[in-house]
Short mmCIF file of C-alpha atoms in Angstrom, two decimals:
data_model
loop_
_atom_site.label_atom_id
_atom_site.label_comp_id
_atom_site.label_asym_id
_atom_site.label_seq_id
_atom_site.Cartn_x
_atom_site.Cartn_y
_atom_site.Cartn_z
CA UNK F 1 -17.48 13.58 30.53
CA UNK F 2 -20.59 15.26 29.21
CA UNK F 3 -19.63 15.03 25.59
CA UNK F 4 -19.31 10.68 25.70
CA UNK F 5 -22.38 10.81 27.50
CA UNK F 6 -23.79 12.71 24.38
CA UNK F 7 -21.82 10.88 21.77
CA UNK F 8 -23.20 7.61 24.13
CA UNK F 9 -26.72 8.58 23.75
CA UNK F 10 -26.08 9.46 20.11
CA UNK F 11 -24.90 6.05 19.35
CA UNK F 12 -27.78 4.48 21.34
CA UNK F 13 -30.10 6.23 19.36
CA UNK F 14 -28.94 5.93 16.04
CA UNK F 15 -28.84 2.13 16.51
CA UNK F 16 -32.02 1.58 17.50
CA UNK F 17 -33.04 3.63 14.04
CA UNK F 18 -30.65 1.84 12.14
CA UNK F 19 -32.20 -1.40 13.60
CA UNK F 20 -35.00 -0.76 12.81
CA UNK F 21 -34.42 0.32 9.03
CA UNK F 22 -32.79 -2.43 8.71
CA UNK F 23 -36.01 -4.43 9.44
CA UNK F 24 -37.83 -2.44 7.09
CA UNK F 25 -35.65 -2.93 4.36
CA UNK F 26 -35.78 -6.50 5.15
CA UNK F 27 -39.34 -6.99 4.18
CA UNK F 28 -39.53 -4.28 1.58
CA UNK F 29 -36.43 -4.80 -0.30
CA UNK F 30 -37.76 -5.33 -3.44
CA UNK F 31 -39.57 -2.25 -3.41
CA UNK F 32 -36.87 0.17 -2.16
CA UNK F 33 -34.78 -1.24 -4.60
CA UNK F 34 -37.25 0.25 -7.05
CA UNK F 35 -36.61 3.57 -6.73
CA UNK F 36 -33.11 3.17 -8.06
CA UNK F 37 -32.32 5.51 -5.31
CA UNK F 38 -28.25 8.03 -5.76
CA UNK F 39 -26.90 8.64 -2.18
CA UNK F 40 -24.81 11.75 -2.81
CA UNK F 41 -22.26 13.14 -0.46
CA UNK F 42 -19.18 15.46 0.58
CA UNK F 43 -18.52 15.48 4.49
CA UNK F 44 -21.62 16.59 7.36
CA UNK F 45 -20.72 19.98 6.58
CA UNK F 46 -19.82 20.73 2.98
CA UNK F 47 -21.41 20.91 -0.31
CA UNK F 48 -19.05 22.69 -2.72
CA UNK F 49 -17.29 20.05 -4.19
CA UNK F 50 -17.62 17.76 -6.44
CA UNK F 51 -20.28 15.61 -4.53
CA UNK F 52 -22.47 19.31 -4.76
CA UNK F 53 -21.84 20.15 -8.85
CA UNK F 54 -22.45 16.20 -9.94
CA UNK F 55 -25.97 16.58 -7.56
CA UNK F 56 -26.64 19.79 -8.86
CA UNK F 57 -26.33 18.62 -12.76
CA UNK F 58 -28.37 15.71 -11.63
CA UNK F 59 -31.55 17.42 -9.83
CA UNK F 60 -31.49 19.71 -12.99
CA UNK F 61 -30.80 17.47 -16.18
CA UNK F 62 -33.03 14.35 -14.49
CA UNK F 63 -35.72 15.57 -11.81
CA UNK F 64 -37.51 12.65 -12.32
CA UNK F 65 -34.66 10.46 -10.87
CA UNK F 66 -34.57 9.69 -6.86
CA UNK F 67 -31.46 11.41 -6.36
CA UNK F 68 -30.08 12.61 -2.68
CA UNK F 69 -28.06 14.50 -0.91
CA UNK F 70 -26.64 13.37 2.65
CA UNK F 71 -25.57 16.60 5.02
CA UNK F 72 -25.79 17.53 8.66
CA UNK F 73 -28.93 19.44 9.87
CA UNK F 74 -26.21 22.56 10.43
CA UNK F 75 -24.07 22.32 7.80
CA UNK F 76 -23.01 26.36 7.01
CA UNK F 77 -23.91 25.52 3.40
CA UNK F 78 -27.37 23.48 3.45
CA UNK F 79 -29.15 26.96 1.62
CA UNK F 80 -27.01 25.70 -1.17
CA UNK F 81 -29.20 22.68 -1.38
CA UNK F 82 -32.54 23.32 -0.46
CA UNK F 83 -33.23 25.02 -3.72
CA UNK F 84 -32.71 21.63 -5.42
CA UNK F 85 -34.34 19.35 -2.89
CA UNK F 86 -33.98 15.68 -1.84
CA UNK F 87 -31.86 16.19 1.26
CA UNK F 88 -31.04 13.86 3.35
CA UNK F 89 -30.37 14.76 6.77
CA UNK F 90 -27.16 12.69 8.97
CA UNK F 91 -28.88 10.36 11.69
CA UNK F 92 -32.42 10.07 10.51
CA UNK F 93 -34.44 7.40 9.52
CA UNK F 94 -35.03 7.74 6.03
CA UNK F 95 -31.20 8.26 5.12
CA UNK F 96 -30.45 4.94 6.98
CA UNK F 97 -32.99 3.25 4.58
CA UNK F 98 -31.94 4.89 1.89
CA UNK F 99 -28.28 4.06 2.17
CA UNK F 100 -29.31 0.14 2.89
CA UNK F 101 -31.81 -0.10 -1.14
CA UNK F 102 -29.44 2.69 -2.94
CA UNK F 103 -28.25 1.52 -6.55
CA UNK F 104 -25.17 4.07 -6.13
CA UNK F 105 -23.47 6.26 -3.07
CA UNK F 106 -20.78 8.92 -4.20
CA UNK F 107 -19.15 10.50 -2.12
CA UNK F 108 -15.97 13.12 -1.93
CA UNK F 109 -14.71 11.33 1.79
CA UNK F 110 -15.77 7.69 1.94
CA UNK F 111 -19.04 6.11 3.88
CA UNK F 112 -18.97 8.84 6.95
CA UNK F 113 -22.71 9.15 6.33
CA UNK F 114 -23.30 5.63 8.05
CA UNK F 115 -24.44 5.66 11.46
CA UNK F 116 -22.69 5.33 14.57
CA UNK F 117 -24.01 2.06 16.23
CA UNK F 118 -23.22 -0.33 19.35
CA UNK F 119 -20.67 -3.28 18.50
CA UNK F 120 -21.40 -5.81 15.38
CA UNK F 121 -24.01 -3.98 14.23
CA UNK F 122 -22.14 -1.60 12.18
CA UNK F 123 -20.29 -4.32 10.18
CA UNK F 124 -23.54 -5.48 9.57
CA UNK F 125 -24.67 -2.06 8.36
CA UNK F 126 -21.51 -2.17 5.71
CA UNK F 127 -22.26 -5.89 4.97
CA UNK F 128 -26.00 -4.53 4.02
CA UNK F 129 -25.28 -2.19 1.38
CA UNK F 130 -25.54 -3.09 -2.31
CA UNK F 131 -25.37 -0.23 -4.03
CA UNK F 132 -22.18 0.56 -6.23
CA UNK F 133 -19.22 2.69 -4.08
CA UNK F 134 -18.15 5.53 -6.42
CA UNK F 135 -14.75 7.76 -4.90
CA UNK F 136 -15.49 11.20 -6.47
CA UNK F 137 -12.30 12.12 -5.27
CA UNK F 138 -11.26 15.91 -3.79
CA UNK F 139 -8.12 17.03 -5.54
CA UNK F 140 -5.73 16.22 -8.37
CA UNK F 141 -4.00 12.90 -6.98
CA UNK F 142 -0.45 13.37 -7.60
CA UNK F 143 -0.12 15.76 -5.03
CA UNK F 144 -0.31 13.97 -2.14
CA UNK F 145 0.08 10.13 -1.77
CA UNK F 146 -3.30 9.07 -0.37
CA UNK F 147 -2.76 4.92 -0.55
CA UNK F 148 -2.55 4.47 3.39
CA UNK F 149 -6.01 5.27 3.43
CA UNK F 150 -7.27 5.08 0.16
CA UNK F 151 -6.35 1.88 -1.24
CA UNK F 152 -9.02 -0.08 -2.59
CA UNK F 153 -8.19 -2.97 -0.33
CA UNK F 154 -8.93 -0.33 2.66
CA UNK F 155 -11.10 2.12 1.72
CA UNK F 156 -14.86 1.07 2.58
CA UNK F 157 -15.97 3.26 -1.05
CA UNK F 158 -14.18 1.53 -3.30
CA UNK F 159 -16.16 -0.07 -6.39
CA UNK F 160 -15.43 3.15 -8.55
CA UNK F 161 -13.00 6.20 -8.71
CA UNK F 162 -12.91 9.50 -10.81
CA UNK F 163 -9.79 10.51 -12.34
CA UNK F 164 -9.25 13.59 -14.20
CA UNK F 165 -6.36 12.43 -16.63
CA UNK F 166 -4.67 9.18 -17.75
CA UNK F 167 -1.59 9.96 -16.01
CA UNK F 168 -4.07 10.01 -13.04
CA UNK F 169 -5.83 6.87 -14.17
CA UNK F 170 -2.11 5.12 -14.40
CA UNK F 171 -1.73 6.59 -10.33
CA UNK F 172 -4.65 4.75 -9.40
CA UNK F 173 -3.97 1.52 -11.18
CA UNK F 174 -0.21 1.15 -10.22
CA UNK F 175 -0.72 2.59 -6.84
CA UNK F 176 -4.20 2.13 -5.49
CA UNK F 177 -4.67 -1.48 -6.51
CA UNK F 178 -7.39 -0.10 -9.19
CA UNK F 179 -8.39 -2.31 -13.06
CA UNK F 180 -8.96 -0.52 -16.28
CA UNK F 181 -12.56 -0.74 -15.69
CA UNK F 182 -12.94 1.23 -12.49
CA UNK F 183 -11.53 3.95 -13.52
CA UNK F 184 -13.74 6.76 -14.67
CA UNK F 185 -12.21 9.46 -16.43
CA UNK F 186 -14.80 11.61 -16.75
CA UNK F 187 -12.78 14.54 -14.99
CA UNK F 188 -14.16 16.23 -11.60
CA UNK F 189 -17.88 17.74 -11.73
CA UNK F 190 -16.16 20.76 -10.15
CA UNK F 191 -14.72 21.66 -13.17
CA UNK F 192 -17.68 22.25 -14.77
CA UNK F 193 -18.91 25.46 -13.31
CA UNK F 194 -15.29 27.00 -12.97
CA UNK F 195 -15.86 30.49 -15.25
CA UNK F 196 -14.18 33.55 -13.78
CA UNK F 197 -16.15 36.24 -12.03
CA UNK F 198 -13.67 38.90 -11.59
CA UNK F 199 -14.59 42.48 -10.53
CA UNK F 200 -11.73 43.69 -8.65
CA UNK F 201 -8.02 42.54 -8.26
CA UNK F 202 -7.93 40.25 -5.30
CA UNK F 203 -5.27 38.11 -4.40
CA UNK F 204 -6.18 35.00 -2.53
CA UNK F 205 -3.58 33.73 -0.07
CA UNK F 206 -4.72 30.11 0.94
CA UNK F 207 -2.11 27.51 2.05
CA UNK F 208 -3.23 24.13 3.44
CA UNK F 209 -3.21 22.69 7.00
CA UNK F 210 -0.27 21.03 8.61
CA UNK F 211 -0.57 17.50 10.09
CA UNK F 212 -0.72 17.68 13.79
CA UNK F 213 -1.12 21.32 14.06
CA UNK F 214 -5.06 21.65 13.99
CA UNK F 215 -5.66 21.58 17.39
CA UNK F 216 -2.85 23.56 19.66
CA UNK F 217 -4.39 26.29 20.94
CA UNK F 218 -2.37 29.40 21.53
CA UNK F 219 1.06 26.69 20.53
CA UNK F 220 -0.06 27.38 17.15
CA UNK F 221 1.75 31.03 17.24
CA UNK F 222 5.00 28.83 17.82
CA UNK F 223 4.60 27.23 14.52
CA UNK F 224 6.84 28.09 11.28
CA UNK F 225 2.85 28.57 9.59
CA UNK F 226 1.82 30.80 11.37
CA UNK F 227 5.27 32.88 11.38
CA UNK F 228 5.63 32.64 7.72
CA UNK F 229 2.11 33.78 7.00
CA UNK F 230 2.20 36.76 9.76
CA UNK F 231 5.51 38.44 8.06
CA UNK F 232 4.11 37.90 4.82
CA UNK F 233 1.44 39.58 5.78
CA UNK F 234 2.77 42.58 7.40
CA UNK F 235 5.51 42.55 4.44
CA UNK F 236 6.22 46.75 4.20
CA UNK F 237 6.73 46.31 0.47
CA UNK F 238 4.25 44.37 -0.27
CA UNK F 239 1.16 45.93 1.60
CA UNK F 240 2.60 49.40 -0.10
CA UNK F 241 2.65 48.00 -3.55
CA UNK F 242 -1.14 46.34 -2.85
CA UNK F 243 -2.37 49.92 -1.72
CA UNK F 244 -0.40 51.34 -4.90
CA UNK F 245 -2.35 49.75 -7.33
CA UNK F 246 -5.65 48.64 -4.92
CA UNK F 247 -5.23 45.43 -5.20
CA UNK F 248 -6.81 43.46 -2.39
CA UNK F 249 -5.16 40.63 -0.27
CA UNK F 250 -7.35 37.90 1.28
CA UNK F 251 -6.33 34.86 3.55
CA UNK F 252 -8.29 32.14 4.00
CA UNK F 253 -7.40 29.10 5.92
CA UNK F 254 -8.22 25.76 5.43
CA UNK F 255 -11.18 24.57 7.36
CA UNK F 256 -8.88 22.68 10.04
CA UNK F 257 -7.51 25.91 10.55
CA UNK F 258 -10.23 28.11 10.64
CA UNK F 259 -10.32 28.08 14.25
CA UNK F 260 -7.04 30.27 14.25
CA UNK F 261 -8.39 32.97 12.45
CA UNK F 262 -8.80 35.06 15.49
CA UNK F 263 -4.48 35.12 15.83
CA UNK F 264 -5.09 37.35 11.98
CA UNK F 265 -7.28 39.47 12.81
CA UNK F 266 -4.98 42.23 13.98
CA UNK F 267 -3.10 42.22 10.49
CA UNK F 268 -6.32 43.34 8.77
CA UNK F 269 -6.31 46.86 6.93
CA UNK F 270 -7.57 48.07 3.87
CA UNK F 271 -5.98 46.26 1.96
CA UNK F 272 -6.01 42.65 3.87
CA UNK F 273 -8.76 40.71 4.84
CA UNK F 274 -9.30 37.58 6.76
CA UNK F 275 -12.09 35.32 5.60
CA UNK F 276 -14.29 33.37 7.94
CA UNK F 277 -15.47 29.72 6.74
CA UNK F 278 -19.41 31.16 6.42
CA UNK F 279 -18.69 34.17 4.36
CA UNK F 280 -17.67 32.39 1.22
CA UNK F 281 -17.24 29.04 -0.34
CA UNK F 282 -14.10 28.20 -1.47
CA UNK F 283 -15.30 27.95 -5.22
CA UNK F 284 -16.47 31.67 -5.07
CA UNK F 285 -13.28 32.63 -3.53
CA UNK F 286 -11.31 31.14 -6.53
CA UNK F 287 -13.62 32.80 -9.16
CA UNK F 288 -13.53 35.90 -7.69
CA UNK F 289 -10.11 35.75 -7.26
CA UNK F 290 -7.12 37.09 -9.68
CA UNK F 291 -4.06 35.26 -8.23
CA UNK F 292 -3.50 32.70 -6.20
CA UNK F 293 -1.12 32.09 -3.54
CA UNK F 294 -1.47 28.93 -2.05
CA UNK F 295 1.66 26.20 -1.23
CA UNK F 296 1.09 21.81 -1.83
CA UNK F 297 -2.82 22.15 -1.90
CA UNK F 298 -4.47 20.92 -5.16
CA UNK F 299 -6.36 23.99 -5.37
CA UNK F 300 -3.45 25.06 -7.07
CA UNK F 301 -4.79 22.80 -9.98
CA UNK F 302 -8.80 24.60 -9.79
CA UNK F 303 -6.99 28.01 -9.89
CA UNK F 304 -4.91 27.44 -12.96
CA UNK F 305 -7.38 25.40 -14.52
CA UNK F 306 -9.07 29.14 -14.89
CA UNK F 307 -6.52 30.19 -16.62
CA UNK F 308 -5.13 32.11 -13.75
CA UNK F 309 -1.93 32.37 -11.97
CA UNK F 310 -0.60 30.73 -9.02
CA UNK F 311 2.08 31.29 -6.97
CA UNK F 312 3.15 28.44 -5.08
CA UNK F 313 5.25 29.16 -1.37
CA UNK F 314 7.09 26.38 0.11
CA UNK F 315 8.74 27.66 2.99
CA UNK F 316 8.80 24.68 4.79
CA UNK F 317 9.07 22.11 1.63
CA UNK F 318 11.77 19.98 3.51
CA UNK F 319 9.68 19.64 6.58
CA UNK F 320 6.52 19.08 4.62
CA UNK F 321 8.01 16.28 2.72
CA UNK F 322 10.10 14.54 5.37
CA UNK F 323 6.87 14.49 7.78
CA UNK F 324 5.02 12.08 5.34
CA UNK F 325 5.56 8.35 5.12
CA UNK F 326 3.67 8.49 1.75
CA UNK F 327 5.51 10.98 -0.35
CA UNK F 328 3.48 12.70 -3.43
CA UNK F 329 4.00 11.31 -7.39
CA UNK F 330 5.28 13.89 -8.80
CA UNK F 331 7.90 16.21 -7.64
CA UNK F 332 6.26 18.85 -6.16
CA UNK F 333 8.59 21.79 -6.47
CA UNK F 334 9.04 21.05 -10.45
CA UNK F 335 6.07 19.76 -11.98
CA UNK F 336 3.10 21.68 -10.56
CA UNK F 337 1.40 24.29 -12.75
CA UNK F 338 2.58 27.44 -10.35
CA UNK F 339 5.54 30.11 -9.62
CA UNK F 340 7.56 28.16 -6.81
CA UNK F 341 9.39 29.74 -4.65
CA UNK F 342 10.38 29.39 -0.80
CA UNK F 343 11.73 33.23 -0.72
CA UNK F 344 9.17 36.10 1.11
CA UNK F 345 10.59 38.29 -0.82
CA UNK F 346 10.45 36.64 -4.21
CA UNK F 347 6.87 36.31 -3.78
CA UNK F 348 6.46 40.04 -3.82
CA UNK F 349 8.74 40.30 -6.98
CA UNK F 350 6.11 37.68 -8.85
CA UNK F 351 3.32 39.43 -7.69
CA UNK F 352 4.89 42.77 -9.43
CA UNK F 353 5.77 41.05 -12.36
CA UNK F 354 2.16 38.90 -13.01
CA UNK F 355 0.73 42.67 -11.91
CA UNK F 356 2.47 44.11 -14.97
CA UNK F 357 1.45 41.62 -17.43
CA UNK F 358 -2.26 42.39 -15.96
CA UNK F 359 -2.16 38.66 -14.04
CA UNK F 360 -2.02 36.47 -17.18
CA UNK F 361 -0.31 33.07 -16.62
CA UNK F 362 3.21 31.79 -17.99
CA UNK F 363 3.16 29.60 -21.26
CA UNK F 364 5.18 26.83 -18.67
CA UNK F 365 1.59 26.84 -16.29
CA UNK F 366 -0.70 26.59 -19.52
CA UNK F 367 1.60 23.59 -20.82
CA UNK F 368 1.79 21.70 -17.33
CA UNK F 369 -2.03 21.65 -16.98
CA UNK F 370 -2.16 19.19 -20.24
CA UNK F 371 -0.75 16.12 -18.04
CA UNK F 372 -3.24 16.78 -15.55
CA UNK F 373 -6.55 17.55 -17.28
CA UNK F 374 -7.83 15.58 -19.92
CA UNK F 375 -11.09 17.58 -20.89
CA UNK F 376 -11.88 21.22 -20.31
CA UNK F 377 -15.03 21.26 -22.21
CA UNK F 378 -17.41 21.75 -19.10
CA UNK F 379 -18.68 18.37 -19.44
CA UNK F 380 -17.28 16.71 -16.76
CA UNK F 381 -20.96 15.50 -15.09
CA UNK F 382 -22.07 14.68 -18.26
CA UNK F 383 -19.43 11.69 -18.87
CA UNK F 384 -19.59 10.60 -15.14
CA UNK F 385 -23.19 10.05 -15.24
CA UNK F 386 -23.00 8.33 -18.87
CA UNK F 387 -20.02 6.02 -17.41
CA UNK F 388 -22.21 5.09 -14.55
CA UNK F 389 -25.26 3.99 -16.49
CA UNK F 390 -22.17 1.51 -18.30
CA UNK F 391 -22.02 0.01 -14.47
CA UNK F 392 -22.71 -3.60 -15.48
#
């Protein structure tokens, strides 16, 4: 009861200020539409995507330029931004405005930034803005089939997307009810700070969530995730051969899942680790990291885009298929750049084996990335913001 008399009073507020910005913008259009202002976004708490990197290249290359970022007030990542300025914080004044006179919003996860307002007045809100909708997109589409709620005809940022390949363009078009000429593909900002920073061996266990399993308490010990991850963890062979030749193991959990960390904890040691959602970024974890073991995330694609292996475990690959109306575009046991396997114990065996050829990838995970990347030349921001100025 407390909480909807919060998120009440919330709402109350924010559409009185959206009200009134909405005023202002009325009789100052003209001049807010001056500023050719960039709204800039992930989600309320992230920037380490590609929303962050394209922002970043832009405060840096083009200071000048009225370019902002849109995050909560305690995001775990805001020091990120505050170095580079222009943030706008979710719920005030000024980012209401903003969003109303901006030339251009990006964005990683649609028009969440918006705020929450009483009845008609939030259509009105969407009706208001005239700024181009760019989709800077999250991961390599192929992997999972997004058009329930990303089809252009749905999805409320939808003037624009970013595509990393033309096999991805061809997704989008055939798929997504995209044209030629909203398709950028530029390739993902991301991609263009992804150098290795290697210092140790460190091999970075990080599968993705599970619909319908983010929020089950102490169930969540019942589930084949949690079982799978727990004996793979305190896999005898495996923790002796990590101690053997001190290589570290960490586990990080997508950010739906964080909030099961605590059932890890007892399977730490010196050679495991769990890591919280504060303690590192997920870009930092892939840099740092020399293997990858992840399962149908696309950070499978980030990871061997670095020229580093990646070991894919579908334990539950008839499950995780079955449970989706929309299934992926490629097969994902076959044509992803990774090791696949749904054995515990053939994980260990790859994990020897990449170990003795000192963690260097297969020739098959080099030659998959080419249908998936177009450009590795670190110039992914670069062509984004140069096929954005084309915006006629």
């Amino acid at each position: 009861m407390k909480r909807r008399i919060e998120k009440l009073k919330t709402t109350f507020y924010e559409t009185i200020l959206s009200t009134l910005s909405k005023i202002d913008y009325f009789f100052n259009k003209k001049k807010i539409q001056e500023k050719e202002i960039w709204i800039i976004s992930e989600t309320e708490n992230q920037a380490q995507d590609n929303g962050y990197y394209f922002f970043k290249y832009m405060r840096e290359r083009f200071p000048e330029k009225n370019i902002y970022y849109v995050i909560g007030k305690n995001a775990p990542r805001i020091k990120d931004l505050k170095n580079l300025g222009n943030i706008l914080y979710l719920g005030e004044y000024k980012t209401m405005l903003y969003l109303l006179g901006a030339k251009y919003i990006l964005s990683t996860h649609g028009l969440w930034m918006l705020p929450s307002e009483l009845g008609i007045t939030k259509k009105i809100t969407k009706k208001m803005l005239s700024g181009k909708k760019i989709r800077l997109g999250h991961g390599i589409t192929a992997m999972k089939n997004g058009v329930a709620a990303y089809h252009k005809k749905k999805f409320l940022l939808n003037d624009f997307v970013v595509a990393s390949s033309s096999f991805e363009k061809d997704i989008f078009i055939n798929n997504y009810g995209y044209n030629q000429n909203e398709i950028f593909v530029s390739g993902f900002p991301r991609y263009d700070d992804m150098e290795n920073q290697i210092e140790e061996k460190i091999i970075l266990l990080m599968p993705t969530w599970r619909d319908k399993q983010d929020n089950l308490g102490e169930q969540f010990l019942k589930t084949e995730f949690y079982l799978k991850v727990k004996s793979l963890l305190k896999n005898i062979t495996l923790q002796e051969f990590l101690r053997k030749e001190n290589i570290k193991l960490y586990l990080y959990l997508h950010e739906n899942f964080q909030k099961y960390n605590e059932y890890f904890y007892e399977f730490e040691n010196e050679e495991i680790y769990i890591v919280k959602n504060k303690e590192k970024n997920v870009k930092e974890l892939l840099k740092m990291s020399t293997c990858l073991i992840s399962d149908y995330s696309s950070i499978i694609f980030d990871f061997a885009y670095m020229d580093k292996p990646v070991i894919s475990y579908q334990f539950d690959y008839e499950d995780y298929i079955n449970s989706r109306d929309e299934k992926p575009f490629i097969d994902i046991a076959l044509e992803i750049p990774a090791l696949v396997t749904r054995d515990e114990e053939e994980i260990v065996n790859f994990i020897k084996k990449l170990e003795e050829n000192k963690f260097k990838p297969l020739k098959s995970q080099k030659d998959c990335l080419k249908k998936f990347f177009k450009y590795t030349d670190n110039k992914n921001c670069e062509r984004l913001y140069n096929s954005i100025l084309e915006i006629k």
